[in-house]
Coordinates of C-alpha atoms in Angstrom, one line a residue:
X1 CA -0.1 -0.1 -0.4
X2 CA 2.9 2.4 1.0
X3 CA 4.4 1.7 -2.5
X4 CA 1.3 2.2 -4.3
X5 CA 0.7 5.6 -2.6
X6 CA 4.2 6.6 -3.0
X7 CA 3.8 5.5 -7.0
X8 CA 0.6 7.9 -7.1
X9 CA 2.6 10.6 -5.4
X10 CA 5.5 10.5 -7.9
X11 CA 3.1 10.3 -10.9
X12 CA 1.1 13.5 -9.5
X13 CA 4.5 15.4 -9.3
X14 CA 5.6 14.0 -12.6
X15 CA 2.4 15.4 -14.1
X16 CA 2.1 18.8 -12.6
X17 CA 6.2 19.2 -13.4
X18 CA 5.0 18.2 -17.0
X19 CA 2.3 20.7 -17.2
X20 CA 4.4 23.3 -15.8
X21 CA 7.3 22.5 -18.0
X22 CA 4.6 22.7 -21.0
X23 CA 3.4 26.2 -20.0
X24 CA 6.5 27.6 -19.8
X25 CA 7.6 26.4 -22.8
X26 CA 4.6 27.8 -24.3
X27 CA 5.3 31.2 -22.6
X28 CA 8.6 31.4 -24.1
X29 CA 7.1 30.6 -27.6
X30 CA 4.5 33.3 -27.5
X31 CA 7.0 35.9 -26.3
X32 CA 9.5 35.0 -29.1
X33 CA 6.8 35.3 -31.5
X34 CA 5.5 38.3 -30.0
X35 CA 7.6 40.6 -32.0
X36 CA 6.9 39.1 -35.4
X37 CA 3.2 38.7 -34.7
X38 CA 2.9 42.4 -33.7
X39 CA 4.9 43.6 -36.6
X40 CA 2.7 41.3 -38.9
X41 CA -0.6 43.1 -37.4
X42 CA 0.7 46.6 -37.5
X43 CA 1.7 46.2 -41.0
X44 CA -1.4 44.5 -42.4
X45 CA -4.5 46.1 -40.4
X46 CA -7.2 47.0 -42.8
X47 CA -10.8 48.5 -42.2
X48 CA -13.3 50.2 -44.5
X49 CA -15.2 53.2 -43.2
X50 CA -16.7 56.7 -44.7
X51 CA -15.0 59.5 -45.1
X52 CA -17.0 62.5 -46.6
X53 CA -19.5 60.4 -49.2
X54 CA -16.6 58.1 -50.2
X55 CA -16.2 54.7 -49.1
X56 CA -12.4 54.5 -48.3
X57 CA -10.1 51.5 -47.4
X58 CA -7.2 52.1 -45.0
X59 CA -4.5 49.6 -44.8
X60 CA -1.2 49.8 -42.5
X61 CA 2.2 49.5 -44.0
X62 CA 5.9 50.6 -42.7
X63 CA 5.8 53.2 -45.4
X64 CA 6.1 55.9 -43.1
X65 CA 3.5 58.4 -44.9
X66 CA -0.3 58.6 -44.9
X67 CA -1.1 58.2 -48.8
X68 CA -4.4 58.9 -50.1
X69 CA -5.0 57.2 -53.4
X70 CA -7.6 58.8 -55.4
X71 CA -7.5 56.3 -58.4
X72 CA -7.1 58.1 -61.8
X73 CA -6.5 61.6 -60.2
X74 CA -3.4 60.5 -58.3
X75 CA -2.3 59.9 -54.8
X76 CA -1.8 62.7 -51.7
X77 CA 0.6 62.0 -49.2
X78 CA 1.3 63.5 -45.7
X79 CA 4.4 62.3 -43.0
X80 CA 2.9 59.8 -40.6
X81 CA 3.2 61.1 -37.2
X82 CA 4.0 57.5 -35.8
X83 CA 6.7 56.8 -38.6
X84 CA 7.7 54.2 -39.7
X85 CA 4.0 53.0 -39.5
X86 CA 2.3 54.3 -42.5
X87 CA -1.5 54.0 -43.7
X88 CA -2.9 54.1 -47.5
X89 CA -6.3 55.2 -47.4
X90 CA -7.7 53.9 -51.3
X91 CA -10.9 56.3 -51.9
X92 CA -13.6 54.3 -53.9
X93 CA -16.3 55.7 -56.0
X94 CA -14.5 58.5 -57.4
X95 CA -14.9 57.9 -61.0
X96 CA -12.6 59.2 -63.7
X97 CA -10.2 62.3 -63.7
X98 CA -12.8 64.1 -65.6
X99 CA -15.8 63.3 -63.6
X100 CA -14.1 64.0 -60.6
X101 CA -13.2 67.4 -61.3
X102 CA -16.8 68.1 -61.3
X103 CA -18.0 66.1 -58.3
X104 CA -15.3 65.6 -55.6
X105 CA -15.2 69.2 -54.6
X106 CA -18.8 70.1 -55.3
X107 CA -20.5 72.2 -52.2
X108 CA -22.4 69.3 -50.8
X109 CA -19.3 67.2 -50.9
X110 CA -17.2 70.0 -49.2
X111 CA -19.5 70.2 -46.7
X112 CA -19.4 66.3 -45.7
X113 CA -15.9 66.8 -45.5
X114 CA -15.9 70.0 -43.1
X115 CA -15.7 67.5 -40.2
X116 CA -12.0 66.3 -41.4
X117 CA -11.3 70.1 -41.6
X118 CA -12.8 71.0 -38.3
X119 CA -11.7 68.6 -36.1
X120 CA -8.9 66.4 -37.8
X121 CA -7.4 65.0 -34.6
X122 CA -11.0 63.4 -33.7
X123 CA -11.5 62.0 -37.2
X124 CA -8.4 60.4 -37.3
X125 CA -8.6 59.4 -34.0
X126 CA -11.4 57.2 -34.8
X127 CA -10.0 55.5 -37.8
X128 CA -7.1 54.7 -36.1
X129 CA -9.2 53.1 -33.3
X130 CA -10.5 50.9 -35.9
X131 CA -7.1 49.9 -37.5
X132 CA -5.9 49.0 -34.0
X133 CA -8.7 46.5 -33.5
X134 CA -7.7 45.2 -36.9
X135 CA -4.0 45.0 -36.2
X136 CA -4.7 43.2 -33.0
X137 CA -6.7 40.6 -34.9
X138 CA -3.9 40.3 -37.3
X139 CA -1.4 40.0 -34.6
X140 CA -3.4 37.5 -33.0
X141 CA -3.6 35.3 -36.3
X142 CA 0.0 35.6 -36.9
X143 CA 0.9 34.6 -33.0
X144 CA -1.4 31.3 -33.5
X145 CA 0.7 30.4 -36.6
X146 CA 3.9 30.9 -35.1
X147 CA 2.9 29.2 -32.3
X148 CA 2.1 26.1 -34.7
X149 CA 5.4 26.3 -36.2
X150 CA 7.1 26.2 -32.9
X151 CA 4.9 23.3 -32.2
X152 CA 6.2 21.6 -35.7
X153 CA 10.0 22.5 -34.5
X154 CA 9.6 20.9 -31.2
X155 CA 8.3 17.7 -32.7
X156 CA 11.1 17.8 -35.4
X157 CA 12.7 14.4 -34.5
X158 CA 9.3 12.9 -34.6
X159 CA 8.1 14.8 -38.0
X160 CA 11.4 15.2 -40.1
X161 CA 13.8 12.8 -41.2
X162 CA 17.0 12.1 -38.8
X163 CA 19.6 14.0 -40.9
X164 CA 17.3 17.2 -40.9
X165 CA 16.1 16.8 -37.2
X166 CA 19.8 16.9 -36.2
X167 CA 20.8 19.8 -38.4
X168 CA 18.1 21.9 -36.9
X169 CA 19.5 22.4 -33.7
X170 CA 18.4 25.0 -30.9
X171 CA 21.6 27.0 -31.3
X172 CA 21.4 27.3 -35.0
X173 CA 17.4 28.4 -34.5
X174 CA 18.4 30.8 -32.0
X175 CA 21.1 32.3 -34.3
X176 CA 18.1 32.2 -37.2
X177 CA 15.6 34.0 -35.0
X178 CA 18.2 36.7 -34.1
X179 CA 19.1 37.2 -37.6
X180 CA 16.0 37.5 -39.1
X181 CA 14.5 39.7 -36.3
X182 CA 17.5 42.2 -36.8
X183 CA 16.7 42.2 -40.7
X184 CA 13.2 42.8 -40.1
X185 CA 13.4 45.6 -37.7
X186 CA 16.2 47.0 -39.7
X187 CA 14.3 47.1 -42.7
X188 CA 11.1 48.8 -41.2
X189 CA 13.5 51.5 -39.2
X190 CA 15.9 52.3 -42.0
X191 CA 15.3 55.6 -43.2
X192 CA 14.3 55.6 -46.7
X193 CA 13.4 58.8 -49.3
X194 CA 10.0 58.5 -50.5
X195 CA 9.7 57.3 -54.0
X196 CA 8.1 59.2 -57.3
X197 CA 6.8 62.6 -57.7
X198 CA 6.1 65.1 -54.8
X199 CA 4.2 68.4 -55.7
X200 CA 3.5 70.3 -52.7
X201 CA 0.2 72.2 -52.4
X202 CA 1.0 75.9 -52.8
X203 CA -2.3 77.1 -51.3
X204 CA -1.5 75.0 -48.2
X205 CA 1.6 77.1 -47.2
X206 CA 1.1 77.9 -43.5
X207 CA -2.0 76.0 -43.1
X208 CA -2.4 72.6 -41.0
X209 CA -2.5 71.2 -44.8
X210 CA 1.1 72.7 -45.4
X211 CA 3.2 69.5 -45.5
X212 CA 0.9 67.5 -48.0
X213 CA 2.5 66.7 -51.4
X214 CA 1.0 65.1 -54.4
X215 CA 2.2 63.0 -57.4
X216 CA -0.1 64.2 -60.1
X217 CA -0.5 68.1 -61.5
X218 CA -4.3 67.5 -61.8
X219 CA -4.7 66.7 -58.2
X220 CA -2.5 69.4 -57.3
X221 CA -5.0 71.8 -59.1
X222 CA -7.7 70.0 -57.4
X223 CA -6.5 70.4 -54.0
X224 CA -5.6 74.0 -54.2
X225 CA -9.0 74.5 -55.0
X226 CA -10.5 71.8 -52.5
X227 CA -8.6 73.5 -49.5
X228 CA -9.6 76.7 -50.4
X229 CA -13.0 75.5 -50.6
X230 CA -13.1 73.6 -47.3
X231 CA -11.7 76.5 -45.7
X232 CA -14.1 79.0 -47.0
X233 CA -16.8 76.8 -46.5
X234 CA -15.9 75.9 -42.9
X235 CA -15.3 79.6 -42.1
X236 CA -19.1 80.5 -43.1
X237 CA -20.4 77.8 -41.5
X238 CA -18.8 78.3 -38.0
X239 CA -19.6 81.8 -38.3
X240 CA -23.3 80.9 -39.0
X241 CA -23.5 78.5 -35.9
X242 CA -22.2 80.9 -33.6
X243 CA -24.3 83.6 -34.6
X244 CA -27.3 81.3 -34.3
X245 CA -26.0 80.1 -30.7
X246 CA -25.5 83.4 -29.0
X247 CA -29.1 84.7 -30.8
X248 CA -30.5 81.6 -29.2
X249 CA -29.0 81.9 -26.0
X250 CA -30.0 85.7 -25.8
X251 CA -33.6 84.6 -26.3
X252 CA -33.2 81.6 -23.9
X253 CA -31.7 84.1 -21.2
X254 CA -34.7 86.3 -21.5
X255 CA -37.0 83.7 -20.7
X256 CA -35.4 81.9 -17.7
X257 CA -38.6 82.5 -15.8
X258 CA -40.5 80.2 -18.1
X259 CA -37.8 77.6 -18.2
X260 CA -39.4 74.1 -17.4
X261 CA -39.1 73.4 -13.6
X262 CA -40.5 70.2 -11.7
X263 CA -43.2 71.1 -9.1
X264 CA -42.3 69.8 -5.7
X265 CA -42.9 66.0 -5.2
X266 CA -41.5 65.7 -9.2
X267 CA -38.8 65.0 -11.0
X268 CA -37.9 66.2 -14.4
X269 CA -36.8 64.0 -17.5
X270 CA -35.1 65.8 -20.8
X271 CA -35.8 63.6 -24.3
X272 CA -35.0 64.1 -27.9
X273 CA -34.6 62.5 -31.1
X274 CA -32.8 62.8 -34.5
X275 CA -30.0 64.9 -33.2
X276 CA -28.2 64.0 -36.7
X277 CA -25.0 65.2 -35.1
X278 CA -26.0 69.2 -35.3
X279 CA -23.4 71.2 -33.7
X280 CA -25.4 74.1 -32.7
X281 CA -28.2 72.3 -31.2
X282 CA -25.6 70.2 -29.3
X283 CA -24.3 73.0 -27.5
X284 CA -27.7 74.6 -26.8
X285 CA -29.2 71.6 -25.5
X286 CA -26.2 71.4 -23.5
X287 CA -26.5 74.6 -21.9
X288 CA -30.3 73.8 -21.3
X289 CA -29.5 71.0 -19.4
X290 CA -27.3 72.9 -17.3
X291 CA -30.0 75.4 -17.0
X292 CA -32.6 73.0 -16.0
X293 CA -30.6 70.0 -14.4
X294 CA -32.9 67.2 -15.6
X295 CA -32.8 63.8 -13.5
X296 CA -31.7 61.9 -17.1
X297 CA -31.4 62.7 -20.6
X298 CA -33.2 60.5 -22.8
X299 CA -32.3 60.1 -26.8
X300 CA -34.4 58.1 -29.3
X301 CA -31.9 57.7 -31.9
X302 CA -30.5 59.2 -34.8
X303 CA -27.7 60.8 -33.0
X304 CA -25.4 60.4 -36.3
X305 CA -26.0 61.5 -39.9
X306 CA -24.5 58.1 -41.5
X307 CA -22.9 56.0 -38.4
X308 CA -19.5 56.3 -39.8
X309 CA -16.7 56.3 -37.4
X310 CA -15.3 59.5 -38.3
X311 CA -18.5 61.2 -36.8
X312 CA -16.8 60.2 -33.5
X313 CA -16.7 64.0 -32.9
X314 CA -20.0 64.1 -33.0
X315 CA -20.4 61.3 -30.1
X316 CA -18.1 63.4 -28.0
X317 CA -20.0 66.4 -28.2
X318 CA -23.2 64.7 -27.5
X319 CA -21.9 63.0 -24.3
X320 CA -21.2 66.8 -23.2
X321 CA -25.0 67.2 -22.9
X322 CA -25.5 65.1 -19.9
X323 CA -21.6 65.0 -18.6
X324 CA -21.8 68.7 -17.8
X325 CA -24.7 68.3 -15.6
X326 CA -23.6 65.3 -14.2
X327 CA -26.5 63.0 -15.0
X328 CA -26.8 59.9 -17.3
X329 CA -27.5 60.0 -21.0
X330 CA -29.5 56.9 -22.4
X331 CA -29.7 56.1 -26.1
X332 CA -32.0 53.6 -28.2
X333 CA -29.9 53.8 -31.6
X334 CA -32.0 54.7 -34.6
X335 CA -31.6 53.6 -38.5
X336 CA -28.6 56.4 -38.9
X337 CA -26.7 55.1 -36.1
X338 CA -24.7 52.0 -36.5
X339 CA -22.7 49.3 -34.3
X340 CA -19.5 51.9 -34.7
X341 CA -21.6 54.6 -33.0
X342 CA -23.1 52.4 -30.2
X343 CA -19.1 51.6 -29.3
X344 CA -18.4 55.3 -29.4
X345 CA -21.3 56.2 -27.1
X346 CA -20.2 53.6 -24.7
X347 CA -16.7 54.7 -25.3
X348 CA -18.1 58.2 -23.6
X349 CA -20.3 56.5 -20.8
X350 CA -23.6 56.8 -22.7
X351 CA -26.1 54.0 -21.8
X352 CA -26.9 52.2 -24.7
X353 CA -29.8 50.0 -24.7
X354 CA -29.8 46.4 -25.8
X355 CA -33.1 44.9 -25.5
X356 CA -32.8 44.6 -21.8
X357 CA -33.9 46.3 -18.8
X358 CA -31.4 48.7 -17.1
X359 CA -31.7 50.8 -13.8
X360 CA -30.7 54.4 -14.6
X361 CA -30.6 57.2 -12.4
X362 CA -33.3 55.0 -10.2
X363 CA -35.6 54.6 -13.3
X364 CA -36.2 51.1 -15.0
X365 CA -35.7 51.7 -18.5
X366 CA -36.2 49.4 -21.7
X367 CA -35.1 49.6 -25.3
X368 CA -33.2 48.7 -28.3
X369 CA -31.4 49.6 -31.3
X370 CA -33.4 49.8 -34.6
X371 CA -33.3 47.0 -36.7
X372 CA -33.1 48.7 -39.7
X373 CA -29.8 50.5 -40.8
X374 CA -29.2 53.3 -43.6
X375 CA -26.6 52.8 -46.1
X376 CA -24.3 55.7 -45.4
X377 CA -25.1 58.5 -47.8
X378 CA -28.0 56.8 -49.1
X379 CA -31.7 56.3 -48.4
X380 CA -31.2 52.7 -48.8
X381 CA -31.9 50.3 -45.8
X382 CA -30.6 47.0 -44.5
X383 CA -31.6 44.8 -41.8
X384 CA -29.0 44.2 -39.1
X385 CA -31.0 41.4 -37.7
X386 CA -34.4 39.1 -38.7
X387 CA -36.9 41.5 -36.9
X388 CA -39.5 44.0 -38.3
X389 CA -40.2 47.3 -36.5
X390 CA -43.3 45.5 -35.4
X391 CA -41.5 42.7 -34.2
X392 CA -39.6 45.0 -32.3
X393 CA -42.4 46.1 -30.7
X394 CA -43.9 43.2 -29.9
X395 CA -40.6 42.1 -28.2
X396 CA -40.1 45.3 -25.8
X397 CA -44.0 44.8 -25.0
X398 CA -43.3 41.4 -23.7
X399 CA -40.0 42.5 -21.9
X400 CA -42.1 44.8 -20.0
X401 CA -44.8 42.6 -19.0
X402 CA -43.3 40.7 -16.4
X403 CA -42.4 44.1 -14.7
X404 CA -43.2 47.3 -16.0
X405 CA -40.9 49.9 -16.7
X406 CA -40.5 53.6 -16.1
X407 CA -39.2 54.5 -19.7
X408 CA -39.4 52.6 -23.0
X409 CA -37.4 53.8 -25.9
X410 CA -37.8 53.0 -29.5
X411 CA -36.7 54.8 -32.8
X412 CA -39.6 54.5 -35.6
X413 CA -43.4 54.8 -35.0
X414 CA -44.0 51.4 -36.3
X415 CA -42.5 49.9 -33.4
X416 CA -44.4 52.5 -31.1
X417 CA -47.8 51.4 -32.6
X418 CA -47.5 48.0 -31.3
X419 CA -46.9 49.4 -27.9
X420 CA -49.2 52.4 -27.8
X421 CA -52.2 50.5 -29.2
X422 CA -51.8 47.6 -26.3
X423 CA -54.2 47.8 -23.5
X424 CA -51.4 48.4 -21.0
X425 CA -47.9 49.0 -22.7
X426 CA -46.0 48.2 -19.4
X427 CA -44.5 51.7 -19.4
X428 CA -45.1 54.7 -17.9
X429 CA -43.4 56.6 -20.9
X430 CA -42.9 55.5 -24.2
X431 CA -40.5 57.8 -26.6
X432 CA -39.7 57.5 -30.2
X433 CA -39.0 59.8 -33.3
X434 CA -37.8 59.1 -36.8
X435 CA -40.4 61.1 -38.5
X436 CA -38.5 64.5 -37.3
X437 CA -42.2 65.9 -36.5
X438 CA -44.0 66.0 -33.5
X439 CA -47.1 64.1 -32.3
X440 CA -48.5 64.1 -28.9
X441 CA -48.3 63.4 -26.1
X442 CA -50.7 60.4 -26.4
X443 CA -52.0 59.4 -23.3
X444 CA -53.1 55.4 -22.7
X445 CA -55.7 55.1 -19.5
X446 CA -55.4 51.8 -17.6
X447 CA -58.2 49.7 -16.0
X448 CA -57.0 50.8 -12.6
X449 CA -57.1 54.6 -13.1
X450 CA -53.0 55.2 -14.2
X451 CA -52.0 56.0 -17.3
X452 CA -48.9 55.6 -20.1
X453 CA -47.8 58.9 -21.8
X454 CA -46.6 58.2 -25.4
X455 CA -44.9 60.9 -27.4
X456 CA -43.4 61.1 -31.2
X457 CA -40.5 63.7 -30.5
X458 CA -39.7 65.7 -33.6
X459 CA -35.7 66.3 -34.8
X460 CA -33.5 67.9 -32.0
X461 CA -31.2 68.8 -34.8
X462 CA -33.8 70.9 -37.1
X463 CA -32.9 68.3 -39.8
X464 CA -35.1 68.2 -43.0
X465 CA -36.2 65.0 -44.6
X466 CA -34.8 63.4 -46.4
X467 CA -31.6 63.6 -44.5
X468 CA -29.5 62.8 -47.7
X469 CA -30.2 66.3 -48.8
X470 CA -28.9 67.9 -45.8
X471 CA -25.4 67.1 -45.9
X472 CA -24.8 70.7 -44.4
X473 CA -27.1 70.3 -41.1
X474 CA -24.1 69.1 -38.8
X475 CA -22.5 72.6 -39.4
X476 CA -25.3 74.8 -39.9
X477 CA -28.1 76.3 -37.8
X478 CA -31.4 73.9 -37.8
X479 CA -33.1 74.2 -40.9
X480 CA -36.8 73.4 -39.3
X481 CA -37.8 73.6 -35.7
X482 CA -35.4 71.7 -33.7
X483 CA -37.3 70.3 -30.8
X484 CA -36.7 69.2 -26.7
X485 CA -38.9 67.8 -24.4
X486 CA -39.3 67.9 -20.5
X487 CA -41.2 65.0 -18.9
X488 CA -42.6 65.5 -15.5
X489 CA -43.0 62.4 -13.0
X490 CA -44.6 62.3 -9.6
X491 CA -42.1 60.8 -7.5
X492 CA -45.1 59.0 -5.2
X493 CA -46.7 56.9 -7.9
X494 CA -43.6 57.3 -10.8
X495 CA -46.7 58.4 -13.2
X496 CA -45.9 61.2 -16.0
X497 CA -48.0 64.1 -14.8
X498 CA -46.8 66.5 -17.8
X499 CA -44.9 67.2 -20.9
X500 CA -43.1 70.6 -22.1
X501 CA -41.8 71.2 -25.3
X502 CA -39.0 73.6 -25.9
X503 CA -38.5 75.0 -29.8
X504 CA -35.5 76.5 -31.3
X505 CA -36.6 77.9 -34.6
X506 CA -34.5 78.5 -37.5
X507 CA -34.4 82.1 -36.7
X508 CA -32.9 81.5 -33.4
X509 CA -36.1 82.3 -31.7
X510 CA -36.6 80.1 -28.6
X511 CA -40.3 78.6 -28.1
X512 CA -41.2 77.4 -24.5
X513 CA -44.7 76.0 -24.8
X514 CA -47.0 75.8 -21.8
X515 CA -46.9 72.4 -19.9
X516 CA -49.3 69.9 -21.0
X517 CA -51.2 68.1 -18.7
X518 CA -51.0 64.3 -19.3
X519 CA -52.7 63.2 -15.8
X520 CA -53.5 64.0 -12.2
X521 CA -52.7 61.7 -9.4
X522 CA -55.1 63.0 -7.2
X523 CA -57.7 61.6 -9.5
X524 CA -56.7 58.1 -9.1
X525 CA -58.4 55.3 -7.0
X526 CA -57.0 55.0 -3.2
X527 CA -56.0 51.7 -4.2
X528 CA -54.0 52.3 -7.0
X529 CA -52.4 55.1 -5.7
X530 CA -51.6 53.0 -2.5
X531 CA -49.9 50.3 -4.5
X532 CA -48.4 52.8 -6.8
X533 CA -46.7 54.7 -3.8
X534 CA -45.5 51.5 -2.1
X535 CA -42.9 49.0 -3.0
X536 CA -44.2 48.0 -6.8
X537 CA -42.6 50.6 -9.0
X538 CA -45.1 50.6 -12.0
X539 CA -49.0 49.3 -12.7
X540 CA -49.4 45.7 -13.0
X541 CA -49.2 45.4 -16.8
X542 CA -51.3 43.1 -19.0
X543 CA -50.2 43.9 -22.2
X544 CA -52.7 43.1 -25.1
X545 CA -52.4 43.6 -29.1

């Protein structure tokens, strides 16, 4: 028995010793492979996104330059700030040189590129974020291949002929590793002069584009025209935005006594939809939030124009709406947003709804992103998942059935119809947008005397429909009434007792509507009021329809 016990102990020790040796060997192999995997990932990352209205493929390399390939027109070059790493941006759908002369720098195209001129660091940073993820994935794949090669090397005596196995020794392999690593690093780090023609852009002298060169006289002339056009357009737009904001702030300041305020025993919520990246309105809503201090800010989606990575600057500005007042911002993404948009919003600490109930500022909130997604710079739509708007509404209705919520956010009216035609939607407040026009508030009365308030919110960005014809709206004053809404919630029962819209007209006039009464808690039956004021946070829902 003692002999058998000693054998088992030795066996366990041998097993653990073998496992630890294997783990140690694998770790050493991973560390040795890491430089090559990292270089492969950095030099072979590739992503596609939109810059302005053009689809662009970004691919990393070790050229030390940022190159923009415009096809038949030529290429533009800029020294890379992280040389020797470089990026080649291949612009799609630019057509022939002749057609591009008339279209590449049209007024609408220039307006779409204004964000790149205004905040290039943020725009470039958004692309870099995507390239970093792609580089990590490429590097991980290269690491796996190298580890497989190491495993083959470790098993060389079983897999290769005896002569080859004896020849491929550890020492020779180590020397080969060092030589290859030095050669690869040397080829990357060795300074090199750019090959080919380099023509400076004359009008860019003294500007942020001073170091841009091109390899084509046609492109040099085009960029001279383009830089001049973007500079002029940007100046005009920013002046118009500043004038609009200053005028609206003056008008708002003269109406401070009319600003929405909760009554004793109430909490105030701020909601909007279809901001579409409008710079002027983002600043004004931020100031309005600071002046009114709502409990939470709610967005029913379409915060961007196209949901592209370069619209990160819009998301960063939008995050400031709530951050300055120290309150959360909850978003239910729309058809003009994207997965990239949602990732950027989460990075800015917004609460992005994804189909589940979340507790935000003490409120149970439910919603999901829109199943439809607009193709950037197009009216065409695709489905992100096999679900219709009506099915989304039905799913939200079911999610709220077990335990009703305080706020339910969707984007499109087709989903809201399912909710608002139910006998009990299972939510105290239902918000949506999409049509860029205000409708409501609508009140659904429940059998127990409580109610649900629904509101189709107008466009907070003052954007006309269709959005494709309003390229300039992110960097111009509102083109139509821009609407923001305040909702008043009774603290004892959780019911919404009033709605008060605030409108910003294209003439920079601020119109603060009177409060619209949506219900009176004093009219509630005693048993309902007692139940709602107790531990149950909302009416018991029995959704139908």
